[in-house]
mmCIF file of C-alpha atoms in Angstrom:
data_model
loop_
_atom_site.group_PDB
_atom_site.id
_atom_site.type_symbol
_atom_site.label_atom_id
_atom_site.label_comp_id
_atom_site.label_asym_id
_atom_site.label_seq_id
_atom_site.Cartn_x
_atom_site.Cartn_y
_atom_site.Cartn_z
ATOM 1 C CA GLY Y 1 36.947 77.178 120.971
ATOM 2 C CA ALA Y 2 36.665 74.180 119.936
ATOM 3 C CA GLY Y 3 38.861 73.330 116.131
ATOM 4 C CA VAL Y 4 37.336 71.610 113.257
ATOM 5 C CA SER Y 5 35.917 67.850 114.762
ATOM 6 C CA GLN Y 6 35.715 64.324 112.584
ATOM 7 C CA SER Y 7 33.755 61.489 113.462
ATOM 8 C CA PRO Y 8 34.740 58.429 113.419
ATOM 9 C CA SER Y 9 38.183 58.549 113.630
ATOM 10 C CA ASN Y 10 38.431 55.215 112.480
ATOM 11 C CA LYS Y 11 36.056 53.068 110.184
ATOM 12 C CA VAL Y 12 36.457 49.744 109.110
ATOM 13 C CA THR Y 13 34.129 48.283 106.617
ATOM 14 C CA GLU Y 14 33.331 45.817 103.868
ATOM 15 C CA LYS Y 15 33.592 46.013 100.121
ATOM 16 C CA GLY Y 16 30.276 47.011 99.036
ATOM 17 C CA LYS Y 17 29.012 48.425 102.096
ATOM 18 C CA ASP Y 18 27.905 52.440 102.296
ATOM 19 C CA VAL Y 19 29.871 54.684 105.152
ATOM 20 C CA GLU Y 20 29.213 57.763 106.266
ATOM 21 C CA LEU Y 21 31.698 60.652 107.616
ATOM 22 C CA ARG Y 22 30.913 63.146 109.612
ATOM 23 C CA CYS Y 23 32.580 66.949 109.884
ATOM 24 C CA ASP Y 24 31.910 69.342 112.247
ATOM 25 C CA PRO Y 25 33.449 72.697 111.199
ATOM 26 C CA ILE Y 26 34.556 75.644 113.598
ATOM 27 C CA SER Y 27 31.838 77.627 114.630
ATOM 28 C CA GLY Y 28 31.391 80.520 112.233
ATOM 29 C CA HIS Y 29 33.514 79.176 109.244
ATOM 30 C CA THR Y 30 31.264 79.586 105.844
ATOM 31 C CA ALA Y 31 33.863 77.533 104.017
ATOM 32 C CA LEU Y 32 34.344 73.712 104.432
ATOM 33 C CA TYR Y 33 36.515 71.492 102.630
ATOM 34 C CA TRP Y 34 36.901 67.604 102.262
ATOM 35 C CA TYR Y 35 39.910 66.291 101.100
ATOM 36 C CA ARG Y 36 41.469 62.539 100.827
ATOM 37 C CA GLN Y 37 44.727 61.327 101.536
ATOM 38 C CA SER Y 38 46.478 58.277 100.791
ATOM 39 C CA LEU Y 39 49.384 56.509 101.955
ATOM 40 C CA GLY Y 40 52.486 58.336 99.597
ATOM 41 C CA GLN Y 41 49.997 60.646 98.205
ATOM 42 C CA GLY Y 42 49.136 64.316 99.389
ATOM 43 C CA LEU Y 43 46.089 65.844 99.974
ATOM 44 C CA GLU Y 44 43.151 65.263 96.753
ATOM 45 C CA PHE Y 45 40.816 67.948 96.923
ATOM 46 C CA LEU Y 46 37.638 66.680 97.039
ATOM 47 C CA ILE Y 47 34.622 68.278 97.389
ATOM 48 C CA TYR Y 48 33.808 72.544 98.767
ATOM 49 C CA PHE Y 49 30.846 74.135 100.437
ATOM 50 C CA GLN Y 50 30.487 77.866 100.831
ATOM 51 C CA GLY Y 51 27.553 79.452 102.441
ATOM 52 C CA ASN Y 52 24.573 78.945 100.435
ATOM 53 C CA SER Y 53 26.713 78.506 97.218
ATOM 54 C CA ALA Y 54 26.267 75.037 94.650
ATOM 55 C CA PRO Y 55 29.347 73.056 96.360
ATOM 56 C CA ASP Y 56 32.495 72.812 93.959
ATOM 57 C CA LYS Y 57 32.561 68.951 93.595
ATOM 58 C CA SER Y 58 34.970 68.729 91.031
ATOM 59 C CA GLY Y 59 37.317 66.668 92.839
ATOM 60 C CA LEU Y 60 35.015 63.783 93.787
ATOM 61 C CA PRO Y 61 36.448 61.063 92.189
ATOM 62 C CA SER Y 62 33.412 58.838 91.342
ATOM 63 C CA ASP Y 63 29.598 58.948 91.428
ATOM 64 C CA ARG Y 64 30.018 56.492 94.304
ATOM 65 C CA PHE Y 65 31.043 59.591 96.450
ATOM 66 C CA SER Y 66 28.809 62.368 97.441
ATOM 67 C CA ALA Y 67 28.411 65.195 100.142
ATOM 68 C CA GLU Y 68 25.809 67.622 101.642
ATOM 69 C CA ARG Y 69 26.286 70.489 103.912
ATOM 70 C CA THR Y 70 22.862 70.639 106.402
ATOM 71 C CA GLY Y 71 22.322 74.511 107.778
ATOM 72 C CA GLY Y 72 25.636 75.567 106.957
ATOM 73 C CA SER Y 73 27.372 74.067 109.235
ATOM 74 C CA VAL Y 74 27.879 70.447 109.661
ATOM 75 C CA SER Y 75 28.971 68.132 106.546
ATOM 76 C CA THR Y 76 28.270 64.481 105.881
ATOM 77 C CA LEU Y 77 30.579 62.638 103.067
ATOM 78 C CA THR Y 78 28.815 59.389 101.700
ATOM 79 C CA ILE Y 79 30.697 56.834 99.938
ATOM 80 C CA GLN Y 80 28.126 54.322 98.144
ATOM 81 C CA ARG Y 81 29.309 50.783 97.640
ATOM 82 C CA THR Y 82 33.050 50.879 98.880
ATOM 83 C CA GLN Y 83 36.446 49.518 97.296
ATOM 84 C CA GLN Y 84 39.236 48.863 98.657
ATOM 85 C CA GLU Y 85 40.536 51.783 96.546
ATOM 86 C CA ASP Y 86 38.569 53.830 98.871
ATOM 87 C CA SER Y 87 41.112 53.175 102.015
ATOM 88 C CA ALA Y 88 42.319 56.630 103.100
ATOM 89 C CA VAL Y 89 42.336 59.377 105.368
ATOM 90 C CA TYR Y 90 39.290 61.735 104.831
ATOM 91 C CA LEU Y 91 39.933 65.236 105.943
ATOM 92 C CA CYS Y 92 37.862 68.031 106.382
ATOM 93 C CA ALA Y 93 38.630 71.427 107.306
ATOM 94 C CA SER Y 94 36.911 74.721 107.284
ATOM 95 C CA SER Y 95 38.086 78.585 107.005
ATOM 96 C CA PHE Y 96 36.197 81.490 108.167
ATOM 97 C CA ASP Y 97 35.541 82.786 103.983
ATOM 98 C CA SER Y 98 37.030 80.988 100.685
ATOM 99 C CA TYR Y 99 40.778 82.441 100.672
ATOM 100 C CA ASN Y 100 41.751 82.554 104.641
ATOM 101 C CA GLU Y 101 43.661 80.104 106.252
ATOM 102 C CA GLN Y 102 41.762 76.343 106.464
ATOM 103 C CA PHE Y 103 42.013 74.296 109.854
ATOM 104 C CA PHE Y 104 41.855 70.830 109.415
ATOM 105 C CA GLY Y 105 40.342 68.054 111.522
ATOM 106 C CA PRO Y 106 42.100 65.017 113.121
ATOM 107 C CA GLY Y 107 40.485 62.767 109.975
ATOM 108 C CA THR Y 108 38.488 60.095 109.218
ATOM 109 C CA ARG Y 109 40.710 56.544 108.657
ATOM 110 C CA LEU Y 110 39.177 54.396 106.500
ATOM 111 C CA THR Y 111 39.820 50.994 105.659
ATOM 112 C CA VAL Y 112 37.516 48.913 102.989
ATOM 113 C CA LEU Y 113 38.557 45.026 103.629
ATOM 114 C CA THR L 1 50.626 64.005 88.624
ATOM 115 C CA GLN L 2 51.415 66.345 91.488
ATOM 116 C CA LEU L 3 51.115 69.354 90.352
ATOM 117 C CA LEU L 4 53.464 70.387 93.377
ATOM 118 C CA GLU L 5 56.556 67.974 93.496
ATOM 119 C CA GLN L 6 58.408 67.774 97.159
ATOM 120 C CA SER L 7 61.664 66.340 97.577
ATOM 121 C CA PRO L 8 63.552 64.616 99.197
ATOM 122 C CA GLN L 9 60.412 62.314 99.962
ATOM 123 C CA PHE L 10 61.704 60.955 103.172
ATOM 124 C CA LEU L 11 64.706 62.636 105.320
ATOM 125 C CA SER L 12 66.462 61.497 108.880
ATOM 126 C CA ILE L 13 68.818 63.053 110.340
ATOM 127 C CA GLN L 14 70.388 63.517 113.868
ATOM 128 C CA GLU L 15 69.604 66.030 115.954
ATOM 129 C CA GLY L 16 71.335 69.432 115.676
ATOM 130 C CA GLU L 17 71.701 69.152 112.245
ATOM 131 C CA ASN L 18 70.065 71.189 109.477
ATOM 132 C CA LEU L 19 67.698 70.177 106.902
ATOM 133 C CA THR L 20 66.327 71.275 103.908
ATOM 134 C CA VAL L 21 63.054 70.688 101.929
ATOM 135 C CA TYR L 22 62.083 71.700 98.627
ATOM 136 C CA CYS L 23 58.741 72.391 96.584
ATOM 137 C CA ASN L 24 58.724 72.670 92.836
ATOM 138 C CA SER L 25 56.680 73.713 90.039
ATOM 139 C CA SER L 26 55.895 74.329 87.012
ATOM 140 C CA SER L 27 52.822 76.543 87.921
ATOM 141 C CA VAL L 28 52.827 80.023 89.100
ATOM 142 C CA PHE L 29 50.694 80.342 92.615
ATOM 143 C CA SER L 30 49.372 83.569 94.252
ATOM 144 C CA SER L 31 50.377 82.003 97.697
ATOM 145 C CA LEU L 32 52.191 78.938 99.109
ATOM 146 C CA GLN L 33 51.928 77.424 102.352
ATOM 147 C CA TRP L 34 53.565 74.982 104.310
ATOM 148 C CA TYR L 35 52.037 72.411 106.590
ATOM 149 C CA ARG L 36 53.119 70.028 109.503
ATOM 150 C CA GLN L 37 51.557 66.684 110.292
ATOM 151 C CA GLU L 38 51.773 64.218 113.017
ATOM 152 C CA PRO L 39 50.237 60.789 113.048
ATOM 153 C CA GLY L 40 46.430 60.967 113.601
ATOM 154 C CA GLU L 41 46.317 64.678 113.062
ATOM 155 C CA GLY L 42 45.465 66.983 110.179
ATOM 156 C CA PRO L 43 47.896 69.258 109.148
ATOM 157 C CA VAL L 44 48.810 72.665 110.958
ATOM 158 C CA LEU L 45 49.508 75.480 108.968
ATOM 159 C CA LEU L 46 53.037 76.797 109.843
ATOM 160 C CA VAL L 47 53.494 79.754 107.499
ATOM 161 C CA THR L 48 51.708 81.265 104.132
ATOM 162 C CA VAL L 49 54.184 83.312 101.424
ATOM 163 C CA VAL L 50 52.616 85.477 98.882
ATOM 164 C CA THR L 51 55.565 87.784 97.801
ATOM 165 C CA GLY L 52 57.944 86.013 95.144
ATOM 166 C CA GLY L 53 61.419 86.329 96.733
ATOM 167 C CA GLU L 54 59.871 86.173 100.515
ATOM 168 C CA VAL L 55 61.657 84.840 103.233
ATOM 169 C CA LYS L 56 59.982 84.268 106.553
ATOM 170 C CA LYS L 57 61.343 83.346 109.614
ATOM 171 C CA LEU L 58 59.475 81.240 112.511
ATOM 172 C CA LYS L 59 62.059 80.511 115.249
ATOM 173 C CA ARG L 60 64.633 77.841 113.637
ATOM 174 C CA LEU L 61 62.302 77.264 110.658
ATOM 175 C CA THR L 62 63.144 79.539 107.683
ATOM 176 C CA PHE L 63 60.467 79.679 104.531
ATOM 177 C CA GLN L 64 61.447 80.882 101.178
ATOM 178 C CA PHE L 65 59.174 81.597 98.107
ATOM 179 C CA GLY L 66 60.834 81.605 94.746
ATOM 180 C CA ASP L 67 61.339 84.990 92.303
ATOM 181 C CA ALA L 68 58.952 83.250 90.240
ATOM 182 C CA ARG L 69 56.413 82.344 92.577
ATOM 183 C CA LYS L 70 56.637 78.442 90.931
ATOM 184 C CA ASP L 71 58.871 77.169 94.047
ATOM 185 C CA SER L 72 59.523 76.961 97.744
ATOM 186 C CA SER L 73 62.038 76.082 100.776
ATOM 187 C CA LEU L 74 61.658 74.883 104.477
ATOM 188 C CA HIS L 75 64.792 74.986 106.388
ATOM 189 C CA ILE L 76 65.319 73.957 109.843
ATOM 190 C CA THR L 77 68.407 75.243 111.506
ATOM 191 C CA ALA L 78 69.602 72.534 114.572
ATOM 192 C CA ALA L 79 66.580 70.558 113.979
ATOM 193 C CA GLN L 80 65.682 68.939 117.123
ATOM 194 C CA PRO L 81 63.217 65.331 117.683
ATOM 195 C CA GLY L 82 60.125 67.733 118.049
ATOM 196 C CA ASP L 83 60.610 68.724 114.401
ATOM 197 C CA THR L 84 59.545 65.213 113.143
ATOM 198 C CA GLY L 85 56.513 64.919 111.140
ATOM 199 C CA LEU L 86 55.255 64.908 107.422
ATOM 200 C CA TYR L 87 55.753 68.612 105.997
ATOM 201 C CA LEU L 88 53.289 69.364 103.153
ATOM 202 C CA CYS L 89 53.649 72.410 100.834
ATOM 203 C CA ALA L 90 50.250 73.820 99.189
ATOM 204 C CA GLY L 91 49.710 76.077 96.480
ATOM 205 C CA LEU L 92 47.240 78.326 95.549
ATOM 206 C CA GLY L 93 46.479 80.024 92.290
ATOM 207 C CA SER L 94 45.008 83.553 91.676
ATOM 208 C CA ASN L 95 41.087 83.523 92.739
ATOM 209 C CA ASP L 96 41.155 79.962 93.193
ATOM 210 C CA TYR L 97 40.278 78.726 96.934
ATOM 211 C CA LYS L 98 41.068 75.053 96.233
ATOM 212 C CA LEU L 99 44.902 73.948 97.381
ATOM 213 C CA SER L 100 47.177 71.746 95.746
ATOM 214 C CA PHE L 101 49.202 69.701 98.057
ATOM 215 C CA GLY L 102 52.601 67.877 97.360
ATOM 216 C CA ALA L 103 53.198 64.748 98.336
ATOM 217 C CA GLY L 104 54.990 65.509 101.841
ATOM 218 C CA THR L 105 58.337 65.127 103.065
ATOM 219 C CA THR L 106 58.592 62.251 106.105
ATOM 220 C CA VAL L 107 61.229 64.092 108.414
ATOM 221 C CA THR L 108 62.904 62.051 111.289
ATOM 222 C CA VAL L 109 64.917 63.565 113.597
ATOM 223 C CA ARG L 110 67.032 61.048 115.780
ATOM 224 C CA ALA L 111 68.112 62.271 119.170
#
């Protein structure tokens, strides 16, 4: 079966522009996570979705970041008015439920010029 | 501040040598996971350890969870160039779903 897919794989944008990053989780996985990986840093938790429950947004670094998950499947992470410090690899993961193994997508490398 | 401290940050060894990567914390975890990540790809789970003192072996890889469930180590015997990659440890607290990751150890095995 297909794994977690993310698009685009690379995104270069200018400071101040908005970007949307997409994640297609593994079919049937109810939990979905977004992480950010900066150079030399581990993965930083951003947001978590589980079924129809309210998402855990506690890891979002600012109100310029938002995410939604439509129909319990595809998720979109939106960054408004991008800043250079937003440059990083954004990773999406899904799991069968909250406490099972997380399967990661290949990530989107975001570069803000 | 990293909840999990990994050491060393970089490791470069010759094929056939052994290596150990450490993952330490002041926090207690219900489980600890080790991932391997290659360039342009997401992390792939290698193992999950859940019991204090647990030792798991995966071919040439040996994983150990500390008795107090605060630390872990990954030992690779007779490393091969295919072992090259970024090794990440991640801990899960009790009744938690958010993994806390270490900064990673970049391992390079030279042929």
